Coordinates of C-alpha atoms and ligand atoms in Angstrom, one line a residue:
X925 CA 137.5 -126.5 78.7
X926 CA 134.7 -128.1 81.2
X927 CA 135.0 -124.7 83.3
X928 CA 134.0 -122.6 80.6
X929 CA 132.2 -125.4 78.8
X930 CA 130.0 -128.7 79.5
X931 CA 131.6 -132.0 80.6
X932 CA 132.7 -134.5 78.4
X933 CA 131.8 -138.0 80.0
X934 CA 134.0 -140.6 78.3
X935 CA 134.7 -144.1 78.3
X936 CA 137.4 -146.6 77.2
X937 CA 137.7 -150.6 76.8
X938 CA 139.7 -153.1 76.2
X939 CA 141.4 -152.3 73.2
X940 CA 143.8 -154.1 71.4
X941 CA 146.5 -154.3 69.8
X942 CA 147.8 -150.7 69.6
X943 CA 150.0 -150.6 66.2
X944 CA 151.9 -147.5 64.2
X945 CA 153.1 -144.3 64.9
X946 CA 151.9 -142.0 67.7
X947 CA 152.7 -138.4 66.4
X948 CA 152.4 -136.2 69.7
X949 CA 152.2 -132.7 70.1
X950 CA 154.6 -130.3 71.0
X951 CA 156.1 -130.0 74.6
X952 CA 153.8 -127.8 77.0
X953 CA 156.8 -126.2 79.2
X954 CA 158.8 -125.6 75.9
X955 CA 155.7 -123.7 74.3
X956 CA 154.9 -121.7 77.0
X957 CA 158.4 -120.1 77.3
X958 CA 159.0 -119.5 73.7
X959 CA 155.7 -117.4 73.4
X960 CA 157.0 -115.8 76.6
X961 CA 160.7 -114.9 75.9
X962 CA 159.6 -114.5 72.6
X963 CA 157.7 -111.7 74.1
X964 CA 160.6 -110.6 75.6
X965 CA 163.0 -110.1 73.2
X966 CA 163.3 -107.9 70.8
X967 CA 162.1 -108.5 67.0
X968 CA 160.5 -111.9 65.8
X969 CA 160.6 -115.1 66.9
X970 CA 159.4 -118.0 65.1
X971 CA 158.1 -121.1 66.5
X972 CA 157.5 -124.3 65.0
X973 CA 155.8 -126.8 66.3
X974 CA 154.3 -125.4 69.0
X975 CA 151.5 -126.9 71.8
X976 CA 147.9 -125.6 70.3
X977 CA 146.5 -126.6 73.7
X978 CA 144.2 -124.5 75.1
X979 CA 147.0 -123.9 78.1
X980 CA 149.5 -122.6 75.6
X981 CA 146.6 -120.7 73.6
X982 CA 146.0 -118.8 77.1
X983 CA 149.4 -117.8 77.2
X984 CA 149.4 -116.7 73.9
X985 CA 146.4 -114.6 74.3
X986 CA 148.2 -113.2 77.9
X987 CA 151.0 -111.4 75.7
X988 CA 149.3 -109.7 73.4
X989 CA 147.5 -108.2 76.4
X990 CA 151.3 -107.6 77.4
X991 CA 151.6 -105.7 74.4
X992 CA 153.4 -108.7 72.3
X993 CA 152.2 -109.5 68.4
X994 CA 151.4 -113.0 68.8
X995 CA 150.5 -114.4 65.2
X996 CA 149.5 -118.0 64.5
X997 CA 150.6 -118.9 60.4
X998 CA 148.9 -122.4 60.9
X999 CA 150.4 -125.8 60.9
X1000 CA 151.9 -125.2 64.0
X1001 CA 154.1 -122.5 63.3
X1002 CA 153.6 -119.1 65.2
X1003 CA 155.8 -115.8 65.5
X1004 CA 156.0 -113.4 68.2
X1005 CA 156.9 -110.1 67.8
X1006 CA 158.8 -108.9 71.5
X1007 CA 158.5 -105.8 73.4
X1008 CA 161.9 -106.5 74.7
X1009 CA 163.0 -106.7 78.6
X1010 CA 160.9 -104.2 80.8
X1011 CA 158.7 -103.6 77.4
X1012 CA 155.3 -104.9 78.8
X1013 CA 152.2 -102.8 78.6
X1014 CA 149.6 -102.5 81.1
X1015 CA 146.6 -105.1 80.2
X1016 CA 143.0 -103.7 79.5
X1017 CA 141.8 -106.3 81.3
X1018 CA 141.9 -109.9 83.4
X1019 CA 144.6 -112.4 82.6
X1020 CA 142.4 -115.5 82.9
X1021 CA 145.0 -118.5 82.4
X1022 CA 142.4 -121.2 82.3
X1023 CA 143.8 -124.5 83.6
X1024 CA 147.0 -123.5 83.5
X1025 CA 149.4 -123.8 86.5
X1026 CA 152.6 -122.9 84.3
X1027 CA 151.0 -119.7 82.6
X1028 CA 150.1 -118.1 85.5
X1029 CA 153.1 -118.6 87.3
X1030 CA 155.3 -117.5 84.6
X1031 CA 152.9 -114.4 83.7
X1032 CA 153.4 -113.2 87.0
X1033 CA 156.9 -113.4 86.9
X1034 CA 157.7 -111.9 83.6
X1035 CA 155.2 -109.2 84.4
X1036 CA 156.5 -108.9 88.3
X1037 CA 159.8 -105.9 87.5
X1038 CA 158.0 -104.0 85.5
X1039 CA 155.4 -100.9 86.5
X1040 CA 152.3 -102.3 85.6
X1041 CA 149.6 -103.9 87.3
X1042 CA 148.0 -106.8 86.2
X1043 CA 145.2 -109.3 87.3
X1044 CA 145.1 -113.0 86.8
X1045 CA 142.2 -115.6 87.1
X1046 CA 141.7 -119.1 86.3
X1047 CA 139.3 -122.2 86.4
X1048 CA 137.8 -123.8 89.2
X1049 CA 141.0 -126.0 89.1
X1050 CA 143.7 -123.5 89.0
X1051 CA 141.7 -120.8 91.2
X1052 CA 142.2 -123.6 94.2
X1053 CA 146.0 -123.8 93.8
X1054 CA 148.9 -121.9 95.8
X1055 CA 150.3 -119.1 94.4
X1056 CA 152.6 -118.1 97.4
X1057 CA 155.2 -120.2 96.3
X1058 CA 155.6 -117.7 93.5
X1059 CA 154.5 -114.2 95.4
X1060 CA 157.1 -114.6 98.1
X1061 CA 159.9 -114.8 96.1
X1062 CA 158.6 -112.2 93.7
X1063 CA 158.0 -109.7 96.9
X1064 CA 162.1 -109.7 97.2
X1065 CA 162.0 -107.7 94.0
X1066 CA 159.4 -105.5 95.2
X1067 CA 156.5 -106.7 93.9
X1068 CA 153.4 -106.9 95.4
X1069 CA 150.2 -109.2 95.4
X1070 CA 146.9 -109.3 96.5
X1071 CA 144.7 -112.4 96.1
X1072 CA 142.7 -114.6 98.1
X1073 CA 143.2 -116.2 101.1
X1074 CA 145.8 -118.9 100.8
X1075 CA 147.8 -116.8 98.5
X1076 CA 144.5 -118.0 96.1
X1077 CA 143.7 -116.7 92.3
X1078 CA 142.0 -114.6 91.5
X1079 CA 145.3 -112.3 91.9
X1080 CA 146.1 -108.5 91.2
X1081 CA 149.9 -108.2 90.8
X1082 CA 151.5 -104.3 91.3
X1083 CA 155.3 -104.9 89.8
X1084 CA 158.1 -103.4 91.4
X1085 CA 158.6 -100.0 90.3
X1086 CA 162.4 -100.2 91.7
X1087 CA 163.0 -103.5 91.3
X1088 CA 166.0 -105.0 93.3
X1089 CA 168.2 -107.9 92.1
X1090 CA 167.8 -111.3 94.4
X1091 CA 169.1 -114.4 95.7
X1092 CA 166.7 -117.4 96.6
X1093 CA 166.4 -121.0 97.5
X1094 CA 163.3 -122.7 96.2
X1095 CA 161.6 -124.2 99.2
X1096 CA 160.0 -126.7 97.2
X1097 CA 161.1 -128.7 94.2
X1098 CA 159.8 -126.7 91.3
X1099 CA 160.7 -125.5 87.9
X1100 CA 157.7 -122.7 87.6
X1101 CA 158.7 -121.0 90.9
X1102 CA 162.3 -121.6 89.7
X1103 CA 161.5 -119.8 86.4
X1104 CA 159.2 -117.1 87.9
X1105 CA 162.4 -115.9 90.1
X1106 CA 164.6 -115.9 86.4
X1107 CA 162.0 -113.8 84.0
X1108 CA 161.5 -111.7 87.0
X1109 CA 165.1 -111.2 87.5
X1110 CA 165.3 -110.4 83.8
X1111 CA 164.5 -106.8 84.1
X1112 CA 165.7 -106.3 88.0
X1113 CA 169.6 -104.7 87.6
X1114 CA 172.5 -106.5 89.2
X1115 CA 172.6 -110.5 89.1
X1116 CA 169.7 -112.8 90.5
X1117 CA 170.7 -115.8 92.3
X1118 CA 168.5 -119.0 92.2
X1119 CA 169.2 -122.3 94.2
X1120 CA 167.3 -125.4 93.7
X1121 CA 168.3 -128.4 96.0
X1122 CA 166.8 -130.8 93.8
X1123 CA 167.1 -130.6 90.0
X1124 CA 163.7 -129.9 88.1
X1125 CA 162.8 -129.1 84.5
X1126 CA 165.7 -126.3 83.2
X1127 CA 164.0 -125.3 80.2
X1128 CA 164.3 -121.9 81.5
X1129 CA 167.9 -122.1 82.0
X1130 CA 168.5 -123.4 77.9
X1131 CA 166.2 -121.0 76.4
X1132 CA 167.4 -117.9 78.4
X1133 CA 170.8 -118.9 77.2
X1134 CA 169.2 -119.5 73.5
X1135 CA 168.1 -115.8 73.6
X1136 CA 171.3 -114.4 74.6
X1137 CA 171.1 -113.8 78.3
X1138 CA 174.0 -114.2 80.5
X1139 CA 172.9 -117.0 82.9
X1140 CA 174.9 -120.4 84.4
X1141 CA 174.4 -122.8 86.2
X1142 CA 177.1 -124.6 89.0
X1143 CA 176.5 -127.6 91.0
X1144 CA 177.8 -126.8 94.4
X1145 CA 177.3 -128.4 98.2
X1146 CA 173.9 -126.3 98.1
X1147 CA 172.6 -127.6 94.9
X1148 CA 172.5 -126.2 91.4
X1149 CA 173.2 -122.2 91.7
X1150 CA 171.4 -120.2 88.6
X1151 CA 173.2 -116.6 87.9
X1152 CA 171.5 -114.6 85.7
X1153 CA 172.4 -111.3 84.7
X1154 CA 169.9 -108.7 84.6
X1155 CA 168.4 -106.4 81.6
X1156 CA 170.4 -107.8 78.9
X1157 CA 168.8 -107.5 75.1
X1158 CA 167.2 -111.1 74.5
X1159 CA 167.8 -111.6 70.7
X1160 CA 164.9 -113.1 69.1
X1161 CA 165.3 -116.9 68.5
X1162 CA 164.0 -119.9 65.7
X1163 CA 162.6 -122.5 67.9
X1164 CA 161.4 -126.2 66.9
X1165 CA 159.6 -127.6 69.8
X1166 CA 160.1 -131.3 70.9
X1167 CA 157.4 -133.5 70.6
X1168 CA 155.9 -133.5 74.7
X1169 CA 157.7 -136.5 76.7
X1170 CA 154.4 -136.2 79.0
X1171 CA 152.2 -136.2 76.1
X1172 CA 154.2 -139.7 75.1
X1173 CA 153.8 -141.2 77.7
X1174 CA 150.5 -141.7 77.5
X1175 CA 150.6 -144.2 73.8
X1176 CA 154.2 -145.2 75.5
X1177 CA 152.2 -147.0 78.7
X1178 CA 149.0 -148.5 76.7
X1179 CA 151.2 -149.8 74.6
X1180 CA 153.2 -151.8 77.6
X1181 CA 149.9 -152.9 78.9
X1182 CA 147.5 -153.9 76.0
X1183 CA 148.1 -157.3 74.5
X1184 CA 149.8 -157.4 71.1
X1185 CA 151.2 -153.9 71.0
X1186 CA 153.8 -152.5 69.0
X1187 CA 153.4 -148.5 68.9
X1188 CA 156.5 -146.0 67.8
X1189 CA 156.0 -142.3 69.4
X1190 CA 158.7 -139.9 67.4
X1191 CA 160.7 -137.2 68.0
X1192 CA 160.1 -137.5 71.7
X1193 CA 162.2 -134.5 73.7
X1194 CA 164.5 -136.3 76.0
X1195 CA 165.9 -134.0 78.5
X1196 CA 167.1 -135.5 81.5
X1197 CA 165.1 -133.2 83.6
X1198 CA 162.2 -134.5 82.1
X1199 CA 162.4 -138.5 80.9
X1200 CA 162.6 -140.4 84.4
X1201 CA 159.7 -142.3 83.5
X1202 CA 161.3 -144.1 80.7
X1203 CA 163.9 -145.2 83.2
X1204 CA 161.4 -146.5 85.4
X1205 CA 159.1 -148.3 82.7
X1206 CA 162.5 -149.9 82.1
X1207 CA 163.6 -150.8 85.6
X1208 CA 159.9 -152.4 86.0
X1209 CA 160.8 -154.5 82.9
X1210 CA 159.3 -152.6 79.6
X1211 CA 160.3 -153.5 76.4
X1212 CA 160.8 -149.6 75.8
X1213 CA 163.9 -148.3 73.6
X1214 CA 165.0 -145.2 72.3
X1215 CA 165.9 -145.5 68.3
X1216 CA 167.3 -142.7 66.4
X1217 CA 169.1 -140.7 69.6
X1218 CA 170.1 -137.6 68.5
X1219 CA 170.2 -133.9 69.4
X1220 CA 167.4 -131.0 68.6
X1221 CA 167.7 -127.5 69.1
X1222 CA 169.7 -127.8 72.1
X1223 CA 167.4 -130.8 73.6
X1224 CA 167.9 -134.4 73.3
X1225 CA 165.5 -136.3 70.6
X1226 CA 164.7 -140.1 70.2
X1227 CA 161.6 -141.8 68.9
X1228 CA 160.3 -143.9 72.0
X1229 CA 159.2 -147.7 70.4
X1230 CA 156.7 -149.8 73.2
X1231 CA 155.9 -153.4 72.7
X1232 CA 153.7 -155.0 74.7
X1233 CA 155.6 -156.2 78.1
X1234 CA 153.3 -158.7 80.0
X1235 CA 156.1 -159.6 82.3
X1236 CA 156.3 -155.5 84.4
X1237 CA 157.3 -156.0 88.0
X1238 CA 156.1 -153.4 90.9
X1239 CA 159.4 -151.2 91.6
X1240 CA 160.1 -148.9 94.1
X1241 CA 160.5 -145.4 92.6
X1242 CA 163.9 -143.7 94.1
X1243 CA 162.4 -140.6 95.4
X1244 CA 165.7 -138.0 93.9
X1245 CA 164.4 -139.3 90.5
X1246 CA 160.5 -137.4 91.2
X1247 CA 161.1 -134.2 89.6
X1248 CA 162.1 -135.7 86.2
X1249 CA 158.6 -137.6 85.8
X1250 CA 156.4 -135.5 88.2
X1251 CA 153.9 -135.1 85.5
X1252 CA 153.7 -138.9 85.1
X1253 CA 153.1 -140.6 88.2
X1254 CA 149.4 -140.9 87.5
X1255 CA 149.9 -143.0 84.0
X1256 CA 152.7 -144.8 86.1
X1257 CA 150.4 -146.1 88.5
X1258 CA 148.1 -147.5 86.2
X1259 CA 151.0 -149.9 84.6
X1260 CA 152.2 -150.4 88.0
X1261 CA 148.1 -151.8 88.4
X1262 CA 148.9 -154.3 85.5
X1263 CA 152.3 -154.8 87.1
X1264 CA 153.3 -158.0 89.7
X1265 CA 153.6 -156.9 92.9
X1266 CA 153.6 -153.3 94.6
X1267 CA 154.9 -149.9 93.1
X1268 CA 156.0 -147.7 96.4
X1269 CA 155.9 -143.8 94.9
X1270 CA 157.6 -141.6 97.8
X1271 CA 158.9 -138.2 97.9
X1272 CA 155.7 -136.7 95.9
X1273 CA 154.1 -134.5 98.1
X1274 CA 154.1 -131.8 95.0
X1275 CA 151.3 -134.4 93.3
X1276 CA 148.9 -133.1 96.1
X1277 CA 148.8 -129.2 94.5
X1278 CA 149.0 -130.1 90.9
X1279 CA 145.7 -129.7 88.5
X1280 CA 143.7 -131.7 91.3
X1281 CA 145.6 -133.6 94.4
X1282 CA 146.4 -136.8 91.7
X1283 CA 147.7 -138.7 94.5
X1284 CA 143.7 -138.8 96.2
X1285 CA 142.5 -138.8 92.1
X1286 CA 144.3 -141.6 91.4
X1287 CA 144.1 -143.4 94.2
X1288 CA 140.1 -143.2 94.6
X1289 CA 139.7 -144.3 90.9
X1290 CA 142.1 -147.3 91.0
X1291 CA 140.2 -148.4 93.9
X1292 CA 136.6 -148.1 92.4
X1293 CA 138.3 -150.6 89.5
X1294 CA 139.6 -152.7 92.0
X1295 CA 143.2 -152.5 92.6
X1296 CA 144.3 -151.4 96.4
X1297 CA 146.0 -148.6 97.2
X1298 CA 147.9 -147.1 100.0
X1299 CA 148.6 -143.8 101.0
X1300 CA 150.2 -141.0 102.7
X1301 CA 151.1 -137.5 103.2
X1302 CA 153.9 -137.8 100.4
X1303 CA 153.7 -141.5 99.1
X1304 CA 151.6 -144.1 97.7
X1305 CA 151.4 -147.8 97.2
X1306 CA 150.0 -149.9 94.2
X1307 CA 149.2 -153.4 94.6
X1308 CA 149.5 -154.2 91.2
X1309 CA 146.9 -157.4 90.3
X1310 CA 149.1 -158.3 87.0
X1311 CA 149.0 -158.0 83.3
X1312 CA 145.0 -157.6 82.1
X1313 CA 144.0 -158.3 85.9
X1314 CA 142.2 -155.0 86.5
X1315 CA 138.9 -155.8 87.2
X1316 CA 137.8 -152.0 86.1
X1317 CA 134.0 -151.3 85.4
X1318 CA 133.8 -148.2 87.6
X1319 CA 133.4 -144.3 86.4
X1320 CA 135.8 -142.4 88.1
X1321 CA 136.0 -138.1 88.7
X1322 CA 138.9 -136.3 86.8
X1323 CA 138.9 -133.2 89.0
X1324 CA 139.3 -130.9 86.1
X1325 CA 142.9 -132.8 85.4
X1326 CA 143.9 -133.5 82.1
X1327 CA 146.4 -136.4 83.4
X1328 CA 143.7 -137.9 85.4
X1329 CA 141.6 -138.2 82.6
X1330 CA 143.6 -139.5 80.2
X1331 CA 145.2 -142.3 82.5
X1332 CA 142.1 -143.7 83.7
X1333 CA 141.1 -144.0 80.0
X1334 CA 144.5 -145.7 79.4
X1335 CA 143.3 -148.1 82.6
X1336 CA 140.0 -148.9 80.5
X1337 CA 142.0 -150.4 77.3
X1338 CA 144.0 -152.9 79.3
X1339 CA 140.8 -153.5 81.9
X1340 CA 138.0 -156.4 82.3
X1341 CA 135.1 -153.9 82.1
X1342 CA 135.4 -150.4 81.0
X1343 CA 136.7 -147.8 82.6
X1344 CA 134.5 -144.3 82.5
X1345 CA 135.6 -140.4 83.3
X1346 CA 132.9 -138.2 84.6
X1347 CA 134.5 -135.6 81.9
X1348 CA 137.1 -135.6 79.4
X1349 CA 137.1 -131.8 78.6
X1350 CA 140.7 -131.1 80.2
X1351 CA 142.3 -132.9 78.2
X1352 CA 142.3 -130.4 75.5
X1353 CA 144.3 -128.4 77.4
X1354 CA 148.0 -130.2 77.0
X1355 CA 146.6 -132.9 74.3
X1356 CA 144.1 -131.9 72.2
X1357 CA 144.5 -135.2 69.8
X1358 CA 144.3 -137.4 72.5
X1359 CA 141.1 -139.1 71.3
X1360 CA 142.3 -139.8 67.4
X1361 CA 145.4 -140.8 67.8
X1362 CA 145.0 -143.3 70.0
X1363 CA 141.5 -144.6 67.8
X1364 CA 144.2 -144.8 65.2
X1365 CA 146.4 -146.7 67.0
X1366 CA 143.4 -149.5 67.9
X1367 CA 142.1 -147.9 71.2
X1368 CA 138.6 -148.1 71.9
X1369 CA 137.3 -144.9 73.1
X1370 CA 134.2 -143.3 73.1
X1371 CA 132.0 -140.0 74.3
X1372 CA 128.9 -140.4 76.3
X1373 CA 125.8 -139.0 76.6
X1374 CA 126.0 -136.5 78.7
Ligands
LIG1940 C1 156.2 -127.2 84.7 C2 156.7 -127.6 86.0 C3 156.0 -128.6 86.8 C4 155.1 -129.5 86.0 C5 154.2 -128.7 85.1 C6 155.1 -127.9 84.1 C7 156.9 -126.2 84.0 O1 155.3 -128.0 87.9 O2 154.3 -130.2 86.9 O3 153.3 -129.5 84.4 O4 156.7 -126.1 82.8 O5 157.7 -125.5 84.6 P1 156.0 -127.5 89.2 O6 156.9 -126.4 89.0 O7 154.8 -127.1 90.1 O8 156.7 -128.7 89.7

């Protein structure tokens, strides 16, 4: 990773077609939780497919300071060997979670009931982010924090010696302060409550079920109410990870926008939560269908098949649909830059406190290849310029992001001129194969000197 490492300028050009099969890596939220309840529970849990991005490998190396045995067999298949609820040692040392917005988070609250104290640091990236969103609720429990100012990393966490069951609203529409609240309330007594007004991710919510906690979910007035029961014995689980929608959409778009393309990306994880790009790719006119629908490990499967669509139309993006393709609005706008007419994005103020503020990434590096952009507070406008119309020829900056990377180098292979990143680095941390399996598929990409 570029904040441990040197930069890795890259650029892409027009490629073309893209053909074959697009064989993606596991899903990043799934991985992280199974090493984590896996840590959790009590005996060995086995994990297949799991994410060996260096996000994921922070997390793993996070609970064996916890006291976990976290063993990798190779080929993607890793066991952990749990401590069980309120099991967690005291770490010798800093938790340094890299890039990685979801670890930390979800550290500090599986760590946040417990007696221990524990310290967490990250890059330059995730040192910049806010972390209150997760300390406030956690200080219910009676945990305490001390970081920075603007509730900034690097953080020392004291957990709650006493901890008290709780009941909270998430302010904002996430699923790592959502699941920070439920591993925290795992091993506080009584029942924690958890409101969301808006649906995100509930990969928490399956997998706590999976391992045997008591924990449902009703829809009322207020939005969906989470009850989990606390201290229960989580039973150690056999887990096959999806293949990462967010990782697929990456093949998924170049495919729509580069002339001639037919790519098939397989055993693509289809939750709900999760999958509104596809929708949206549809809705702007994609030729985009899911073959082979069926049902994984308690998770919708398909394999995603892209054809080239030279015909996209600019949509406007229903705002309640954001939380199910957060991840994606960056790769989104660069089809909607190959799309007719404008792509209006509202209702994303969470895209300014992800990895980097992707809303300003984006939007400065579209502009330096020539497409305009509007924007605001919580919105943004594409003027798309039409299929192959992106005059491109401009190096852009990836703020340490490993989306923002990989989407301008999707820009590049559907551009006039190339498209350049200042580094490419991050991208290793959700898709480490980014590079060769998109050569394989036709793309031309390429490191530079640095
Ligand atoms: C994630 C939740 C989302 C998402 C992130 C992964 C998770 O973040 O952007 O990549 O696994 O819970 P927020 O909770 O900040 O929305």
């Amino acid at each position: 990773m570029s904040a441990h490492g040197t930069p890795i300028p890259m650029t892409a050009e027009r490629s073309g077609p893209l053909k074959g099969q697009a064989h993606v890596p596991g899903d990043k939220s799934i991985s992280h939780r199974s090493l984590i309840l896996g840590a959790m529970a009590v005996g060995e849990t086995r994990v297949s497919g799991l994410l060996e991005g260096q996000d994921v490998l922070d997390t793993a190396t996070a609970m064996r300071a916890f006291g976990a045995e976290v063993t990798d067999h190779g080929a993607g298949v890793w066991t952990v060997n749990g401590v069980g609820v309120g099991g967690f040692s005291e770490p010798g040392n800093v938790i340094d979670c890299g890039n990685s917005g979801t670890g930390v988070r979800l550290l500090m609250g599986a760590m946040a009931t417990s007696p221990i104290v524990a310290t967490f640091t990250g890059d330059t990236s995730l040192n910049k982010r806010p972390m209150a969103r997760v300390t406030d609720p956690l200080a219910l429990f009676g945990t305490q924090a001390f970081g920075r100012s603007g509730g900034r990393l690097p953080m020392t966490i004291l957990g709650a010696t006493d901890p008290v069951p709780v009941r909270y609203t998430v302010p904002v529409p996430s699923a790592q302060v959502k699941s920070a609240v439920l591993l925290a309330g795992l091993n506080a007594p009584g029942e924690t409550v958890v409101i969301e007004r808006e649906a995100t991710r509930d990969h928490s919510e399956r997998m706590l079920a999976g391992f045997g906690a008591e924990i449902s979910t009703e829809v009322t007035d207020e939005g969906r109410v989470i009850t989990l029961k606390g201290r229960p014995e989580l039973k150690p689980q056999t887990i096959v990870v999806p293949r990462d929608p967010s990782s697929a959409a990456f093949p998924v778009c170049a495919a729509l926008i580069v002339e001639g393309s037919d790519v098939l990306v397989p055993n693509i994880g289809l939750n709900p939560t999760r999958a509104g790009l596809f929708t949206t790719l549809q809705e702007m006119g994609a030729d985009l269908v899911f073959e082979n629908l069926r049902e994984e490990g308690g998770e919708p499967v398909a394999d995603l098949r892209a054809r080239f669509s030279p015909d996209l139309k600019g949509i406007e993006v229903p705002p309640d649909r954001a939380a199910s393709m957060i991840d994606e609005y960056p790769v989104l706008s660069v089809v909607a830059a190959n799309a007719q007419g404008r792509t209006v994005m509202r209702g994303v103020k969470e895209l300014r406190v992800k990895e980097s503020d992707r809303i300003d990434a984006m939007a400065s590096g579209l502009r330096l290849n020539g497409v305009t952009v509007e924007d605001g507070p919580d919105w943004w406008i594409v003027e798309g310029r039409g299929q192959g119309e992106v005059p491109g020829g401009a190096q852009v900056q990836s703020h340490l992001d490993h989306r923002i990377a990989m989407s301008f180098l999707i820009l590049g292979m559907a551009s006039k001129r190339p498209v350049s990143v200042d580094d490419g680095s991050p991208i290793a941390t959700s898709f480490p194969i980014f590079e060769p399996l998109m050569e394989a598929l036709g793309a031309h990409i390429k490191r530079d000197e640095a």
